[in-house]
Tab-separated table of N, CA, C and O in Angstrom:
chain	number	residue	atom	x	y	z
N	1	MET	N	124.417	93.726	75.287
N	1	MET	CA	124.131	92.919	76.459
N	1	MET	C	125.365	92.882	77.360
N	1	MET	O	126.480	92.727	76.879
N	2	LYS	N	125.132	93.016	78.650
N	2	LYS	CA	126.240	92.989	79.608
N	2	LYS	C	126.796	91.574	79.738
N	2	LYS	O	126.081	90.587	79.581
N	3	GLU	N	128.058	91.515	80.071
N	3	GLU	CA	128.707	90.228	80.312
N	3	GLU	C	128.277	89.696	81.686
N	3	GLU	O	127.912	90.469	82.584
N	4	LEU	N	128.356	88.386	81.832
N	4	LEU	CA	127.954	87.740	83.077
N	4	LEU	C	128.738	88.284	84.271
N	4	LEU	O	128.171	88.547	85.327
N	5	ALA	N	130.024	88.472	84.102
N	5	ALA	CA	130.855	88.973	85.207
N	5	ALA	C	130.384	90.354	85.661
N	5	ALA	O	130.346	90.643	86.864
N	6	GLU	N	130.028	91.190	84.717
N	6	GLU	CA	129.547	92.538	85.052
N	6	GLU	C	128.200	92.470	85.788
N	6	GLU	O	127.978	93.188	86.778
N	7	LEU	N	127.328	91.605	85.334
N	7	LEU	CA	126.040	91.429	85.999
N	7	LEU	C	126.227	90.905	87.420
N	7	LEU	O	125.550	91.354	88.352
N	8	ARG	N	127.164	89.984	87.581
N	8	ARG	CA	127.438	89.444	88.917
N	8	ARG	C	128.014	90.516	89.837
N	8	ARG	O	127.706	90.549	91.027
N	9	GLN	N	128.824	91.397	89.304
N	9	GLN	CA	129.342	92.513	90.100
N	9	GLN	C	128.204	93.415	90.561
N	9	GLN	O	128.199	93.882	91.711
N	10	GLU	N	127.258	93.660	89.694
N	10	GLU	CA	126.087	94.465	90.073
N	10	GLU	C	125.304	93.785	91.191
N	10	GLU	O	124.884	94.431	92.151
N	11	LEU	N	125.109	92.468	91.049
N	11	LEU	CA	124.412	91.727	92.101
N	11	LEU	C	125.180	91.775	93.415
N	11	LEU	O	124.589	91.945	94.484
N	12	ASP	N	126.494	91.641	93.343
N	12	ASP	CA	127.319	91.711	94.558
N	12	ASP	C	127.155	93.053	95.257
N	12	ASP	O	127.033	93.119	96.484
N	13	GLN	N	127.139	94.137	94.485
N	13	GLN	CA	126.961	95.470	95.065
N	13	GLN	C	125.579	95.610	95.701
N	13	GLN	O	125.440	96.122	96.810
N	14	LEU	N	124.573	95.147	94.999
N	14	LEU	CA	123.218	95.189	95.544
N	14	LEU	C	123.114	94.367	96.821
N	14	LEU	O	122.481	94.783	97.802
N	15	ASP	N	123.758	93.211	96.841
N	15	ASP	CA	123.744	92.363	98.031
N	15	ASP	C	124.424	93.053	99.215
N	15	ASP	O	123.954	92.954	100.352
N	16	ARG	N	125.513	93.773	98.963
N	16	ARG	CA	126.162	94.518	100.048
N	16	ARG	C	125.194	95.546	100.636
N	16	ARG	O	125.114	95.715	101.853
N	17	GLU	N	124.459	96.215	99.768
N	17	GLU	CA	123.483	97.203	100.230
N	17	GLU	C	122.354	96.536	101.007
N	17	GLU	O	121.919	97.045	102.042
N	18	ILE	N	121.890	95.397	100.518
N	18	ILE	CA	120.827	94.662	101.204
N	18	ILE	C	121.296	94.223	102.590
N	18	ILE	O	120.550	94.331	103.572
N	19	VAL	N	122.516	93.733	102.692
N	19	VAL	CA	123.055	93.294	103.985
N	19	VAL	C	123.106	94.458	104.969
N	19	VAL	O	122.701	94.338	106.134
N	20	ALA	N	123.593	95.604	104.516
N	20	ALA	CA	123.662	96.785	105.387
N	20	ALA	C	122.264	97.206	105.841
N	20	ALA	O	122.051	97.510	107.022
N	21	LEU	N	121.310	97.196	104.929
N	21	LEU	CA	119.938	97.561	105.284
N	21	LEU	C	119.308	96.532	106.217
N	21	LEU	O	118.570	96.884	107.141
N	22	PHE	N	119.634	95.267	106.003
N	22	PHE	CA	119.125	94.217	106.885
N	22	PHE	C	119.632	94.433	108.313
N	22	PHE	O	118.858	94.329	109.274
N	23	GLU	N	120.909	94.732	108.440
N	23	GLU	CA	121.459	94.982	109.780
N	23	GLU	C	120.773	96.173	110.440
N	23	GLU	O	120.450	96.126	111.637
N	24	GLN	N	120.534	97.219	109.682
N	24	GLN	CA	119.839	98.389	110.217
N	24	GLN	C	118.419	98.027	110.639
N	24	GLN	O	117.953	98.433	111.705
N	25	ARG	N	117.747	97.246	109.812
N	25	ARG	CA	116.366	96.871	110.132
N	25	ARG	C	116.314	96.025	111.401
N	25	ARG	O	115.430	96.195	112.237
N	26	MET	N	117.252	95.112	111.550
N	26	MET	CA	117.272	94.264	112.744
N	26	MET	C	117.590	95.088	113.998
N	26	MET	O	117.052	94.814	115.071
N	27	ALA	N	118.435	96.095	113.878
N	27	ALA	CA	118.722	96.974	115.017
N	27	ALA	C	117.463	97.739	115.431
N	27	ALA	O	117.178	97.882	116.627
N	28	VAL	N	116.713	98.203	114.461
N	28	VAL	CA	115.464	98.908	114.772
N	28	VAL	C	114.450	97.928	115.366
N	28	VAL	O	113.703	98.272	116.289
N	29	SER	N	114.443	96.692	114.883
N	29	SER	CA	113.548	95.674	115.440
N	29	SER	C	113.833	95.450	116.918
N	29	SER	O	112.915	95.240	117.713
N	30	ARG	N	115.085	95.509	117.289
N	30	ARG	CA	115.451	95.370	118.701
N	30	ARG	C	114.898	96.547	119.512
N	30	ARG	O	114.406	96.370	120.622
N	31	GLN	N	114.958	97.728	118.944
N	31	GLN	CA	114.380	98.895	119.609
N	31	GLN	C	112.864	98.745	119.750
N	31	GLN	O	112.275	99.133	120.761
N	32	VAL	N	112.237	98.170	118.727
N	32	VAL	CA	110.801	97.905	118.787
N	32	VAL	C	110.512	96.928	119.931
N	32	VAL	O	109.551	97.111	120.691
N	33	ALA	N	111.349	95.910	120.093
N	33	ALA	CA	111.175	94.947	121.185
N	33	ALA	C	111.280	95.644	122.534
N	33	ALA	O	110.501	95.354	123.451
N	34	GLN	N	112.227	96.577	122.671
N	34	GLN	CA	112.352	97.327	123.917
N	34	GLN	C	111.079	98.125	124.196
N	34	GLN	O	110.578	98.149	125.321
N	35	TYR	N	110.550	98.768	123.162
N	35	TYR	CA	109.319	99.539	123.313
N	35	TYR	C	108.165	98.626	123.725
N	35	TYR	O	107.393	98.945	124.638
N	36	LYS	N	108.048	97.497	123.042
N	36	LYS	CA	106.964	96.562	123.345
N	36	LYS	C	107.073	96.040	124.768
N	36	LYS	O	106.052	95.889	125.450
N	37	LEU	N	108.277	95.769	125.224
N	37	LEU	CA	108.482	95.305	126.597
N	37	LEU	C	108.032	96.378	127.584
N	37	LEU	O	107.289	96.097	128.527
N	38	THR	N	108.460	97.599	127.367
N	38	THR	CA	108.117	98.711	128.254
N	38	THR	C	106.607	98.951	128.305
N	38	THR	O	106.068	99.284	129.354
N	39	HIS	N	105.946	98.772	127.174
N	39	HIS	CA	104.520	99.080	127.095
N	39	HIS	C	103.617	97.841	127.152
N	39	HIS	O	102.404	97.950	126.944
N	40	GLY	N	104.204	96.690	127.434
N	40	GLY	CA	103.422	95.474	127.592
N	40	GLY	C	102.711	95.016	126.329
N	40	GLY	O	101.621	94.450	126.397
N	41	LEU	N	103.336	95.244	125.205
N	41	LEU	CA	102.736	94.853	123.928
N	41	LEU	C	103.282	93.506	123.464
N	41	LEU	O	104.445	93.179	123.728
N	42	PRO	N	102.477	92.726	122.745
N	42	PRO	CA	102.968	91.449	122.221
N	42	PRO	C	103.912	91.670	121.041
N	42	PRO	O	103.849	92.705	120.371
N	43	VAL	N	104.760	90.700	120.813
N	43	VAL	CA	105.683	90.780	119.681
N	43	VAL	C	104.915	90.756	118.366
N	43	VAL	O	105.162	91.566	117.474
N	44	LEU	N	103.972	89.843	118.244
N	44	LEU	CA	103.236	89.681	116.994
N	44	LEU	C	102.042	90.626	116.928
N	44	LEU	O	101.202	90.650	117.829
N	45	ASP	N	101.984	91.386	115.865
N	45	ASP	CA	100.841	92.255	115.565
N	45	ASP	C	100.430	91.943	114.128
N	45	ASP	O	100.955	92.510	113.173
N	46	ARG	N	99.518	90.995	113.987
N	46	ARG	CA	99.125	90.515	112.660
N	46	ARG	C	98.581	91.638	111.762
N	46	ARG	O	98.883	91.667	110.572
N	47	SER	N	97.822	92.547	112.332
N	47	SER	CA	97.259	93.613	111.502
N	47	SER	C	98.364	94.533	110.985
N	47	SER	O	98.325	94.976	109.832
N	48	ARG	N	99.372	94.800	111.803
N	48	ARG	CA	100.502	95.625	111.360
N	48	ARG	C	101.272	94.913	110.259
N	48	ARG	O	101.661	95.520	109.262
N	49	GLU	N	101.504	93.619	110.424
N	49	GLU	CA	102.237	92.877	109.410
N	49	GLU	C	101.481	92.866	108.081
N	49	GLU	O	102.081	93.038	107.019
N	50	ALA	N	100.171	92.691	108.127
N	50	ALA	CA	99.371	92.713	106.905
N	50	ALA	C	99.455	94.091	106.246
N	50	ALA	O	99.586	94.199	105.017
N	51	GLN	N	99.414	95.126	107.069
N	51	GLN	CA	99.511	96.499	106.560
N	51	GLN	C	100.866	96.729	105.886
N	51	GLN	O	100.942	97.337	104.810
N	52	VAL	N	101.930	96.241	106.498
N	52	VAL	CA	103.274	96.394	105.933
N	52	VAL	C	103.361	95.690	104.578
N	52	VAL	O	103.839	96.265	103.600
N	53	ILE	N	102.881	94.475	104.527
N	53	ILE	CA	102.956	93.716	103.273
N	53	ILE	C	102.170	94.423	102.170
N	53	ILE	O	102.661	94.573	101.047
N	54	GLU	N	100.982	94.870	102.487
N	54	GLU	CA	100.167	95.548	101.477
N	54	GLU	C	100.819	96.848	101.013
N	54	GLU	O	100.866	97.136	99.820
N	55	SER	N	101.353	97.627	101.950
N	55	SER	CA	101.957	98.905	101.551
N	55	SER	C	103.240	98.699	100.757
N	55	SER	O	103.518	99.448	99.818
N	56	ARG	N	104.011	97.677	101.096
N	56	ARG	CA	105.257	97.435	100.364
N	56	ARG	C	104.982	96.903	98.963
N	56	ARG	O	105.659	97.294	98.014
N	57	THR	N	104.005	96.031	98.826
N	57	THR	CA	103.699	95.540	97.486
N	57	THR	C	103.108	96.656	96.619
N	57	THR	O	103.316	96.667	95.400
N	58	ALA	N	102.433	97.605	97.238
N	58	ALA	CA	101.895	98.743	96.492
N	58	ALA	C	103.009	99.641	95.952
N	58	ALA	O	102.793	100.403	95.009
N	59	MET	N	104.190	99.556	96.541
N	59	MET	CA	105.329	100.362	96.091
N	59	MET	C	105.948	99.845	94.799
N	59	MET	O	106.710	100.562	94.149
N	60	LEU	N	105.648	98.628	94.439
N	60	LEU	CA	106.268	98.017	93.266
N	60	LEU	C	105.863	98.714	91.977
N	60	LEU	O	104.692	99.009	91.764
N	61	ALA	N	106.841	98.928	91.125
N	61	ALA	CA	106.555	99.404	89.774
N	61	ALA	C	106.122	98.224	88.906
N	61	ALA	O	105.315	98.384	87.992
N	62	ASP	N	106.650	97.045	89.198
N	62	ASP	CA	106.346	95.832	88.438
N	62	ASP	C	105.480	94.917	89.314
N	62	ASP	O	105.991	94.166	90.150
N	63	ALA	N	104.175	94.990	89.136
N	63	ALA	CA	103.230	94.239	89.967
N	63	ALA	C	103.423	92.725	89.869
N	63	ALA	O	103.021	91.996	90.776
N	64	SER	N	104.061	92.255	88.808
N	64	SER	CA	104.278	90.808	88.682
N	64	SER	C	105.231	90.290	89.767
N	64	SER	O	105.281	89.089	90.017
N	65	LEU	N	105.959	91.184	90.408
N	65	LEU	CA	106.871	90.799	91.491
N	65	LEU	C	106.175	90.725	92.849
N	65	LEU	O	106.795	90.375	93.852
N	66	SER	N	104.903	91.034	92.886
N	66	SER	CA	104.153	91.088	94.142
N	66	SER	C	104.246	89.799	94.975
N	66	SER	O	104.521	89.867	96.170
N	67	PRO	N	104.019	88.622	94.394
N	67	PRO	CA	104.121	87.407	95.218
N	67	PRO	C	105.519	87.224	95.832
N	67	PRO	O	105.638	86.843	96.994
N	68	ALA	N	106.550	87.508	95.067
N	68	ALA	CA	107.910	87.352	95.581
N	68	ALA	C	108.197	88.375	96.676
N	68	ALA	O	108.814	88.053	97.695
N	69	LEU	N	107.752	89.610	96.482
N	69	LEU	CA	107.983	90.642	97.500
N	69	LEU	C	107.208	90.327	98.765
N	69	LEU	O	107.711	90.534	99.874
N	70	ARG	N	106.005	89.803	98.602
N	70	ARG	CA	105.198	89.387	99.762
N	70	ARG	C	105.969	88.330	100.567
N	70	ARG	O	106.103	88.438	101.785
N	71	THR	N	106.500	87.337	99.886
N	71	THR	CA	107.278	86.292	100.555
N	71	THR	C	108.515	86.880	101.230
N	71	THR	O	108.857	86.522	102.358
N	72	PHE	N	109.184	87.791	100.523
N	72	PHE	CA	110.372	88.448	101.073
N	72	PHE	C	110.041	89.142	102.396
N	72	PHE	O	110.722	88.936	103.402
N	73	PHE	N	108.978	89.942	102.412
N	73	PHE	CA	108.649	90.668	103.633
N	73	PHE	C	108.094	89.761	104.720
N	73	PHE	O	108.333	89.996	105.912
N	74	GLU	N	107.376	88.721	104.351
N	74	GLU	CA	106.933	87.749	105.355
N	74	GLU	C	108.142	87.133	106.052
N	74	GLU	O	108.159	86.968	107.279
N	75	THR	N	109.173	86.824	105.276
N	75	THR	CA	110.391	86.235	105.825
N	75	THR	C	111.149	87.236	106.693
N	75	THR	O	111.572	86.916	107.811
N	76	VAL	N	111.298	88.448	106.207
N	76	VAL	CA	112.004	89.486	106.966
N	76	VAL	C	111.285	89.755	108.285
N	76	VAL	O	111.920	89.866	109.344
N	77	MET	N	109.971	89.839	108.243
N	77	MET	CA	109.229	90.102	109.479
N	77	MET	C	109.295	88.922	110.443
N	77	MET	O	109.357	89.115	111.657
N	78	ALA	N	109.324	87.703	109.926
N	78	ALA	CA	109.489	86.528	110.794
N	78	ALA	C	110.857	86.574	111.468
N	78	ALA	O	110.979	86.284	112.672
N	79	LEU	N	111.884	86.955	110.730
N	79	LEU	CA	113.219	87.088	111.329
N	79	LEU	C	113.232	88.191	112.385
N	79	LEU	O	113.857	88.045	113.439
N	80	SER	N	112.543	89.274	112.116
N	80	SER	CA	112.456	90.365	113.091
N	80	SER	C	111.734	89.909	114.357
N	80	SER	O	112.169	90.217	115.470
N	81	ARG	N	110.635	89.173	114.190
N	81	ARG	CA	109.910	88.640	115.359
N	81	ARG	C	110.803	87.717	116.164
N	81	ARG	O	110.839	87.787	117.397
N	82	ASN	N	111.516	86.840	115.468
N	82	ASN	CA	112.416	85.913	116.168
N	82	ASN	C	113.472	86.677	116.955
N	82	ASN	O	113.793	86.313	118.093
N	83	ALA	N	114.018	87.725	116.368
N	83	ALA	CA	115.024	88.533	117.058
N	83	ALA	C	114.414	89.251	118.254
N	83	ALA	O	115.040	89.344	119.313
N	84	GLN	N	113.200	89.749	118.096
N	84	GLN	CA	112.533	90.418	119.212
N	84	GLN	C	112.280	89.434	120.356
N	84	GLN	O	112.515	89.753	121.521
N	85	GLU	N	111.801	88.251	120.011
N	85	GLU	CA	111.532	87.241	121.033
N	85	GLU	C	112.816	86.827	121.743
N	85	GLU	O	112.839	86.667	122.967
N	86	ALA	N	113.905	86.673	120.996
N	86	ALA	CA	115.192	86.327	121.607
N	86	ALA	C	115.659	87.440	122.536
N	86	ALA	O	116.154	87.177	123.641
N	87	TYR	N	115.508	88.674	122.109
N	87	TYR	CA	115.889	89.815	122.947
N	87	TYR	C	115.066	89.822	124.235
N	87	TYR	O	115.613	90.009	125.324
N	88	LEU	N	113.775	89.609	124.126
N	88	LEU	CA	112.915	89.618	125.311
N	88	LEU	C	113.263	88.480	126.262
N	88	LEU	O	113.273	88.675	127.485
N	89	ARG	N	113.575	87.301	125.724
N	89	ARG	CA	114.016	86.179	126.587
N	89	ARG	C	115.299	86.562	127.301
N	89	ARG	O	115.462	86.274	128.493
N	90	GLU	N	116.218	87.201	126.587
N	90	GLU	CA	117.496	87.614	127.177
N	90	GLU	C	117.271	88.615	128.307
N	90	GLU	O	117.839	88.477	129.390
N	91	VAL	N	116.438	89.596	128.059
N	91	VAL	CA	116.181	90.645	129.054
N	91	VAL	C	115.476	90.079	130.283
N	91	VAL	O	115.779	90.453	131.419
N	92	ARG	N	114.560	89.158	130.055
N	92	ARG	CA	113.793	88.563	131.167
N	92	ARG	C	114.575	87.466	131.887
N	92	ARG	O	114.148	86.988	132.935
N	93	GLY	N	115.677	87.039	131.297
N	93	GLY	CA	116.472	85.976	131.896
N	93	GLY	C	115.936	84.598	131.618
N	93	GLY	O	116.318	83.641	132.273
N	94	ASP	N	115.036	84.503	130.627
N	94	ASP	CA	114.513	83.184	130.223
N	94	ASP	C	115.619	82.455	129.469
N	94	ASP	O	116.355	83.043	128.717
N	95	ALA	N	115.684	81.179	129.650
N	95	ALA	CA	116.709	80.413	128.943
N	95	ALA	C	116.167	79.690	127.758
N	95	ALA	O	115.094	79.618	127.416
């Protein structure tokens, strides 16, 4: 069995990777907001979000993690929507 310190180091490394991926995802979300602005699309696309959640949970090797992964992606997508809305307010000059 691994020692607690070693396990925590593994978690720290994984967290660094998650942070980097989160930053990348948010940058792409901003690009999505630019596209939506140009094409007059709404920020929220419920059918797309449902599709994302279903496809991501289908990727799991351990189906028992499905509820947690669903919550994770619901949260990530809410943060992405918030960032898109903030970007659009900034571009439009809304305060």
